XYZ file of C-alpha atoms in Angstrom:
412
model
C -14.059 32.829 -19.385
C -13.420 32.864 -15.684
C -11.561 35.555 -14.348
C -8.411 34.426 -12.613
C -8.074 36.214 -9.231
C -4.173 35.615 -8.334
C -1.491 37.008 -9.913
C 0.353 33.954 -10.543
C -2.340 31.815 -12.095
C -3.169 34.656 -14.871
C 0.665 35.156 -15.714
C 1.393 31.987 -16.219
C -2.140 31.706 -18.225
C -1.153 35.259 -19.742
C 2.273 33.521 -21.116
C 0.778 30.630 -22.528
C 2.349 28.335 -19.441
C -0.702 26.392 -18.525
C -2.198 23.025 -20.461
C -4.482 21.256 -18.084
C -4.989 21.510 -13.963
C -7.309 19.471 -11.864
C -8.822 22.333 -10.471
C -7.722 25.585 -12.310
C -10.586 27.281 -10.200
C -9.463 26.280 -6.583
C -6.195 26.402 -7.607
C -6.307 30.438 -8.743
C -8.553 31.126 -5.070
C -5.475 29.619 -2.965
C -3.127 31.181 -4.465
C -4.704 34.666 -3.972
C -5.323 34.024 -0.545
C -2.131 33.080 0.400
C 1.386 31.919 -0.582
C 1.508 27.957 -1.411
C 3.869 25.936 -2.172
C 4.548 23.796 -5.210
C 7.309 21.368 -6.544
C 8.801 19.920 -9.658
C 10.552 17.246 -10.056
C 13.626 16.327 -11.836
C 15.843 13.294 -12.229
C 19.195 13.295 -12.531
C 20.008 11.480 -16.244
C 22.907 13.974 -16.882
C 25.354 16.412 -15.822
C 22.846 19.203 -16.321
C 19.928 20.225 -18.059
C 18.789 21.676 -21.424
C 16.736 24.323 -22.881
C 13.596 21.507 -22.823
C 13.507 21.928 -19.081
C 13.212 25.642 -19.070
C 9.576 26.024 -19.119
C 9.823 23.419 -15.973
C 12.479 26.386 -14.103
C 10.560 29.633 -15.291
C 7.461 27.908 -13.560
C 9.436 27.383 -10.208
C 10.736 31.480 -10.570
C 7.043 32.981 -11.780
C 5.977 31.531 -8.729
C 8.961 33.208 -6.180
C 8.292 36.371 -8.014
C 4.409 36.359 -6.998
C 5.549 35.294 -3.032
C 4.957 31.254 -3.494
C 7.359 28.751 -2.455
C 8.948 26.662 -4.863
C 10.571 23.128 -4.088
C 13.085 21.760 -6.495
C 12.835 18.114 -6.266
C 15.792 16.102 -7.142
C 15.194 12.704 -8.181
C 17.866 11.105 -6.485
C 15.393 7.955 -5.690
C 13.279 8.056 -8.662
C 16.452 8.295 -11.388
C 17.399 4.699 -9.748
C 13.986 3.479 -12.028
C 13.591 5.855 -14.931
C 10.607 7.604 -16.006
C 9.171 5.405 -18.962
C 7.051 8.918 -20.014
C 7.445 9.800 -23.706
C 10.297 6.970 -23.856
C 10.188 3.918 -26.193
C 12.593 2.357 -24.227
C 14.561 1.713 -20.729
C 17.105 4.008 -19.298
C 20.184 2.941 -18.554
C 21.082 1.955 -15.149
C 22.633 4.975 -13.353
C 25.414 4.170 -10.150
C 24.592 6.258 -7.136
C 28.209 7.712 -7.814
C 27.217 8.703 -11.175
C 23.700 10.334 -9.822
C 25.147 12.302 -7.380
C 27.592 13.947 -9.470
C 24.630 14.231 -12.254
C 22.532 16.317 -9.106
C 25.692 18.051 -8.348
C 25.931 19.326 -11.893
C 22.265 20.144 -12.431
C 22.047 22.199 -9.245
C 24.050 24.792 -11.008
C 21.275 25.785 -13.662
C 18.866 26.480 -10.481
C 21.078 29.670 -9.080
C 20.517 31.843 -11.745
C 16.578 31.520 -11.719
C 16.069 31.272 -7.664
C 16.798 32.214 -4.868
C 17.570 29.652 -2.241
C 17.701 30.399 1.181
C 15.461 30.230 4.882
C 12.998 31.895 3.322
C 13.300 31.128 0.006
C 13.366 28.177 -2.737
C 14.052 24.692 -1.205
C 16.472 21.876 -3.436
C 15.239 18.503 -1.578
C 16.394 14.669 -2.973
C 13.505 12.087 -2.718
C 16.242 9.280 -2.125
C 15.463 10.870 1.354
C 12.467 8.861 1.790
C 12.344 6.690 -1.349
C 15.390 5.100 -0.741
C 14.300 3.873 3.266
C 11.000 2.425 1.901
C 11.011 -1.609 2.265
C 9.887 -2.816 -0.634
C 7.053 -4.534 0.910
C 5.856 -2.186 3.356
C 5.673 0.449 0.347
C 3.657 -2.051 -1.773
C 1.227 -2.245 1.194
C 0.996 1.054 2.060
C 0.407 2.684 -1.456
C 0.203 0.155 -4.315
C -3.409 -0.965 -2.828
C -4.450 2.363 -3.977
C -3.349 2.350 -7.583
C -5.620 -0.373 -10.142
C -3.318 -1.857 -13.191
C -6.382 -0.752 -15.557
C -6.071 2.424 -14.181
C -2.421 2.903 -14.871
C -2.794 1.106 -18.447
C -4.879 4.011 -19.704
C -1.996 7.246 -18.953
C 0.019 7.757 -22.197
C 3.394 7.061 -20.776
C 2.349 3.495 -20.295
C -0.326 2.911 -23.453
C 1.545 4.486 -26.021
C 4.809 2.388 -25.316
C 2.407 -0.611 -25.613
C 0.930 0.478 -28.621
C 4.569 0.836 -30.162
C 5.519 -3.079 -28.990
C 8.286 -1.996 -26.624
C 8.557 -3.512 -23.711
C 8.184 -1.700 -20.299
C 9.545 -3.430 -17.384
C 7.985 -3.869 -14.223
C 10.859 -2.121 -12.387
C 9.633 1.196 -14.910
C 5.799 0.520 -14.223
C 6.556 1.493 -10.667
C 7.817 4.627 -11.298
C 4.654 6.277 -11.276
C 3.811 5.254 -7.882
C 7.127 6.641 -6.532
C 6.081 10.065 -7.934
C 2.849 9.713 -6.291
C 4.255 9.108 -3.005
C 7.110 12.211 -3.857
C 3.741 14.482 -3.970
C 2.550 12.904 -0.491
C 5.993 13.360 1.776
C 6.240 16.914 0.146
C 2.748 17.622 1.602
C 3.920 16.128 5.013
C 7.144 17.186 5.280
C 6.629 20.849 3.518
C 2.826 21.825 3.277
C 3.494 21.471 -0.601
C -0.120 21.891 -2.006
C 0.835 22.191 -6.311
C 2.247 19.828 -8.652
C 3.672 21.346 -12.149
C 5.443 19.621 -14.670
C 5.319 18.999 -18.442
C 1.941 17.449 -19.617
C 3.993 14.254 -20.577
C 3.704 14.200 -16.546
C -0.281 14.430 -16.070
C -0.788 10.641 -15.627
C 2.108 10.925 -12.911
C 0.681 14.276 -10.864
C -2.981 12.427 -11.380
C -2.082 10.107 -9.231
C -0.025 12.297 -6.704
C -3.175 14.148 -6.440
C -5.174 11.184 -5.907
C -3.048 9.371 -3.381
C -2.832 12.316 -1.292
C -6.656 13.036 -1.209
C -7.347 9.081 -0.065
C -4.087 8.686 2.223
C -4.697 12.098 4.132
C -8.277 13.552 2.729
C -5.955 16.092 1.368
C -6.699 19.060 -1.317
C -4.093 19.292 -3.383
C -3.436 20.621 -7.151
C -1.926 19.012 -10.564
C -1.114 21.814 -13.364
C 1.202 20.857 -16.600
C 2.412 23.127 -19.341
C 2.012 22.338 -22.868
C 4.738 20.288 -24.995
C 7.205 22.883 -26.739
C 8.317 22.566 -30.356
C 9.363 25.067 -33.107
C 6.955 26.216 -35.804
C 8.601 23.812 -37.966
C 8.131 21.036 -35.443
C 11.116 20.361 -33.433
C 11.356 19.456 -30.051
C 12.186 22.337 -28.023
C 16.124 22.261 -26.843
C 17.655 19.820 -29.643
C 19.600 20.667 -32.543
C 21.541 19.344 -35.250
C 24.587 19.518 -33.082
C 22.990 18.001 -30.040
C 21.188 19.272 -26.797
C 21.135 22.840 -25.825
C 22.881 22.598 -22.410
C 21.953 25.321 -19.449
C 25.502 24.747 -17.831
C 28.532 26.679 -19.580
C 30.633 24.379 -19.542
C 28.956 22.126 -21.692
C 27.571 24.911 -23.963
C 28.858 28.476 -23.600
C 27.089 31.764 -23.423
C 27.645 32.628 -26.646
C 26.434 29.343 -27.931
C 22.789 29.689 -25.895
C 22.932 33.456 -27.164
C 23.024 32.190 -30.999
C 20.166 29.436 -30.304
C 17.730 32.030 -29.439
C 18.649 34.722 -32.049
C 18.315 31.774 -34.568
C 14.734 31.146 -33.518
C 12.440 30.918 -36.274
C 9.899 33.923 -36.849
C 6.975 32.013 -36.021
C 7.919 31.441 -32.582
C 9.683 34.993 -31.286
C 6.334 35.690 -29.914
C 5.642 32.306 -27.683
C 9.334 32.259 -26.857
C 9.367 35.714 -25.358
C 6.724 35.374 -23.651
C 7.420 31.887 -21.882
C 11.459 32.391 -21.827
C 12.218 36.135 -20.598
C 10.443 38.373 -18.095
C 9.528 41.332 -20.888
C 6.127 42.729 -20.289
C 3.199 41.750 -22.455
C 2.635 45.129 -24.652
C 6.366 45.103 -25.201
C 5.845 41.781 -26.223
C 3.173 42.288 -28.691
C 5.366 45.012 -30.375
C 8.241 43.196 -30.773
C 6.061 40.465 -32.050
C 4.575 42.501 -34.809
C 7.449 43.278 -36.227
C 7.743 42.377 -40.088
C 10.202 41.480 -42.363
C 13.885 42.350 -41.606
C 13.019 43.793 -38.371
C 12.071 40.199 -36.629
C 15.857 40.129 -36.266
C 15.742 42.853 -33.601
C 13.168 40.872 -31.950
C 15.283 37.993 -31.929
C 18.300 39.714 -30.720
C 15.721 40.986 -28.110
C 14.753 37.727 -27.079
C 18.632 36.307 -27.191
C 19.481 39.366 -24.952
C 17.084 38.219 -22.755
C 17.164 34.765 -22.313
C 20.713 34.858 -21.730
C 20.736 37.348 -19.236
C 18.699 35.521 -17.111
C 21.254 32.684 -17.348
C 24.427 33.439 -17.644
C 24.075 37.367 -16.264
C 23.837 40.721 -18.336
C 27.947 41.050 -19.036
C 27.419 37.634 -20.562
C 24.358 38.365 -22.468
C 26.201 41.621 -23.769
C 29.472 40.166 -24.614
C 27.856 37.392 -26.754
C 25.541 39.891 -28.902
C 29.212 41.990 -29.185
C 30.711 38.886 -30.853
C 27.832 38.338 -32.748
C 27.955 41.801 -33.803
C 31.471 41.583 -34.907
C 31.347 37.959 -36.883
C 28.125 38.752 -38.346
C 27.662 42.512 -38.995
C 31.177 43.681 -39.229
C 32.682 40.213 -41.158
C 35.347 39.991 -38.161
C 36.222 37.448 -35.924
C 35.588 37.767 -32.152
C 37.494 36.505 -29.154
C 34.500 34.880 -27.751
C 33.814 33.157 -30.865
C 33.448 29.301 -30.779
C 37.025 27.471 -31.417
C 38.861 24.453 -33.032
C 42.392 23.556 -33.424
C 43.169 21.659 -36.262
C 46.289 20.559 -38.119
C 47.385 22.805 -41.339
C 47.358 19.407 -42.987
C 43.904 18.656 -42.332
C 41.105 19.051 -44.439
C 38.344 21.965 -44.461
C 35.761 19.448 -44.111
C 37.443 17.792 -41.090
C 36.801 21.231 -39.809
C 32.938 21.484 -40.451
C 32.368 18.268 -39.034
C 34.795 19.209 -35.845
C 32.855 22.250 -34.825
C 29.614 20.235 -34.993
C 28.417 22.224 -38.390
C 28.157 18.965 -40.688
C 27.733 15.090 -39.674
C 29.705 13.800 -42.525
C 31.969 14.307 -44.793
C 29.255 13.700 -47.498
C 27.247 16.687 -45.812
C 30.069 18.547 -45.817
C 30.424 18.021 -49.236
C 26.676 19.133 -50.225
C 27.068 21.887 -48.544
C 29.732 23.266 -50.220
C 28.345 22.421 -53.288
C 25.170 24.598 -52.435
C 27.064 27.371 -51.891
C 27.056 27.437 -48.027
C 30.784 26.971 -47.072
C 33.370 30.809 -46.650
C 36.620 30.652 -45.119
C 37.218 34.232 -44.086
C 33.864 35.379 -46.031
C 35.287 33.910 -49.119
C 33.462 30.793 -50.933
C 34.758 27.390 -50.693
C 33.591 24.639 -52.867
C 36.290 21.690 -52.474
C 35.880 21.396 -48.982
C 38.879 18.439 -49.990
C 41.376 20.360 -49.501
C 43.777 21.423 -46.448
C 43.965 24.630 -44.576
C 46.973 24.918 -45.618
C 45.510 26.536 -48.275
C 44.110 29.152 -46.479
C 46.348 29.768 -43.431
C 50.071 29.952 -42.607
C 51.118 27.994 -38.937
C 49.391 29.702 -35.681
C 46.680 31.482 -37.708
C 43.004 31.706 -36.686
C 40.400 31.471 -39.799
C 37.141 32.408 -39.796
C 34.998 29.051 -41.032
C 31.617 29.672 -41.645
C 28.394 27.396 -42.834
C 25.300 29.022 -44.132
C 24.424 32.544 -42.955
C 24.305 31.673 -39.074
C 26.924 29.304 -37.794
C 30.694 30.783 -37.481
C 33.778 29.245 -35.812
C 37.133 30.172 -35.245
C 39.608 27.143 -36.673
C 43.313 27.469 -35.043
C 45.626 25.998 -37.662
C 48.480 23.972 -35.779
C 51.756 22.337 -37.361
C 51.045 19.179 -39.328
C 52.327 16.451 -37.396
């Protein structure tokens, strides 16, 4: 095994953040010699991101730690097309209005992880240069160098074709936009690295390439690998939707509870890739067996949100978790809903996002999972009036992990 000589390439191989590079080798020698710099691009689909595109930010901070530059690359251009990687079908069609409040919003879940300033990370929009290309002077300039075999064989365009969906010409060009992203950030910025998930090698491929026959340039693709539970899952969705990275969209306590819920197979891989622990303490917290994985989750939880949403936050969620949990209390930071007396308990599961019918609602009950104020509810039919006089907070809870606060209001 080669021995990695800087000490960004062996974290980040250390941590389990690396899947393929062009030149792993090369790569590891510039970045001992000197600081580089390296961008990763995102495009602006929503008001922020979610837990998916973490692996994608602790890249961009492992590399300010070691003294590297990192470039956040907004895809204020590129979102105008849509990425057709790992999709089976089109985006929809995004106003400029809409993507600049979408960049606006995802900016936010940047602060916590860099530091931006004259010396530090860079946020940069490609609509800077995309958006002045003439359509026929780009086609010229760069689509000479790109074959259509070529571009057939890279998964985000073969394995929509093998699925008979369509991909539209306006889509197919995407990937030479991205290419062209990797050029100007060379030009403009000395950018030398390319990271992004490995749903994105086809696309840094042929940054790589266009670079070395536009300008003779060396220059450096690396992805990380595709992140799913133990059980499968794609990394950042839930039952109840997307795990957001902006509060206001999913509070602290809420990203607190998705790590401590983490399955024991993956406390290891998640500590090591989502917090900033140190290996051996790692490895001990990893070997823990039985009952004692919790502590490694509440570890991890601790951790993760910290880096977020700051310590106090971190702290304040693992109080209320504390209290709901371990003490059979409710919490003021606990998740709420406000609900008529009048309205039924399973109205209330399906309101705080713990069932997505009344039928499941229902089942669950019937298996035993449903407590209003720790006590067991099996006719989820029934109001809250049952259980609560006017202006009274209940404590709903479904299965051993998911608690809610329900304000009861006057029936209408």
């Amino acid at each position: 095994m080669t021995v990695l000589k800087s000490d960004l390439i062996r974290t980040l191989s250390e941590r389990g953040f690396i899947h393929q590079a062009t030149d792993l080798t090369a790569l590891d020698a510039a970045a001992a010699k000197g600081p580089i710099t390296g961008y990763i691009g995102f495009d602006a689909t929503a008001s922020s991101l979610h837990v998916g595109s973490l692996v994608q930010i602790m890249l961009l901070r492992w590399m300010q730690t070691f003294g590297h530059r990192p470039i956040v690359l907004m895809g204020g251009g590129t979102t105008k097309v849509g990425d057709p990687s790992g999709k089976d079908t089109q985006r929809s069609m995004l106003s400029d209005a809409d993507i600049a409040a979408n960049i606006a919003g995802i900016k936010k879940a940047f602060t916590p992880f860099l530091n931006f300033g004259d010396t530090g990370a860079v946020m940069l929009n490609n609509a800077a240069w995309l958006d002045a290309l003439g359509y026929v002077a780009f086609l010229r300039d760069f689509g000479v160098h790109f074959t259509i075999n070529r571009m057939l064989t890279f998964d985000s365009v073969r394995l929509r074709l093998d699925r008979e969906q369509p991909l539209t010409f306006l889509e197919f060009n995407y990937m030479l936009m991205q290419a062209v992203d990797f050029l100007e950030l060379k030009r403009r910025e000395g950018c030398r690295l390319q990271l992004g998930g490995s749903d994105q090698w086809g696309n840094i491929i042929n940054g790589v390439e266009l670079c070395r026959r536009v300008d003779g340039a060396e220059v450096f693709g690396l992805t990380s690998p595709l992140i799913t539970t133990a059980s499968g899952a794609k990394m950042g969705k839930t039952a109840q939707g997307a795990v957001w990275l902006n509060a206001e969209l999913l509070s602290p306590y809420d990203y607190w509870q998705f790590w401590r819920n983490t399955e024991d197979a993956d406390v290891g891989k998640f500590l090591k890739m989502f917090t900033e622990l140190p290996l051996d303490e790692i490895a001990r917290l990893e070997a823990l067996q039985g009952a004692e994985i919790n502590d490694a989750k509440k570890v991890l939880a601790n951790a993760a949100t910290a880096l977020l949403h700051g310590q106090d936050a971190a702290q304040s969620a693992a109080a209320t978790a504390k209290t709901a949990f371990e003490e059979g209390a409710l919490a003021h930071d606990l998740p709420r809903v406000a609900l008529p007396l009048s309205a039924a308990v399973l109205e209330a599961l399906i309101e705080a996002g713990f069932c997505a019918s009344k039928g499941e609602a229902r089942r669950l009950a019937k298996g035993g999972g449903v407590r209003i104020d720790d006590q067991p509810v099996m006719d989820v039919d029934q109001p809250l009036s049952g259980f609560a006089r006017d202006g009274a907070l209940i404590k709903l809870s479904a299965g051993k992990k998911k608690i809610v606060q329900v304000e009861t209001l006057p029936s209408a």
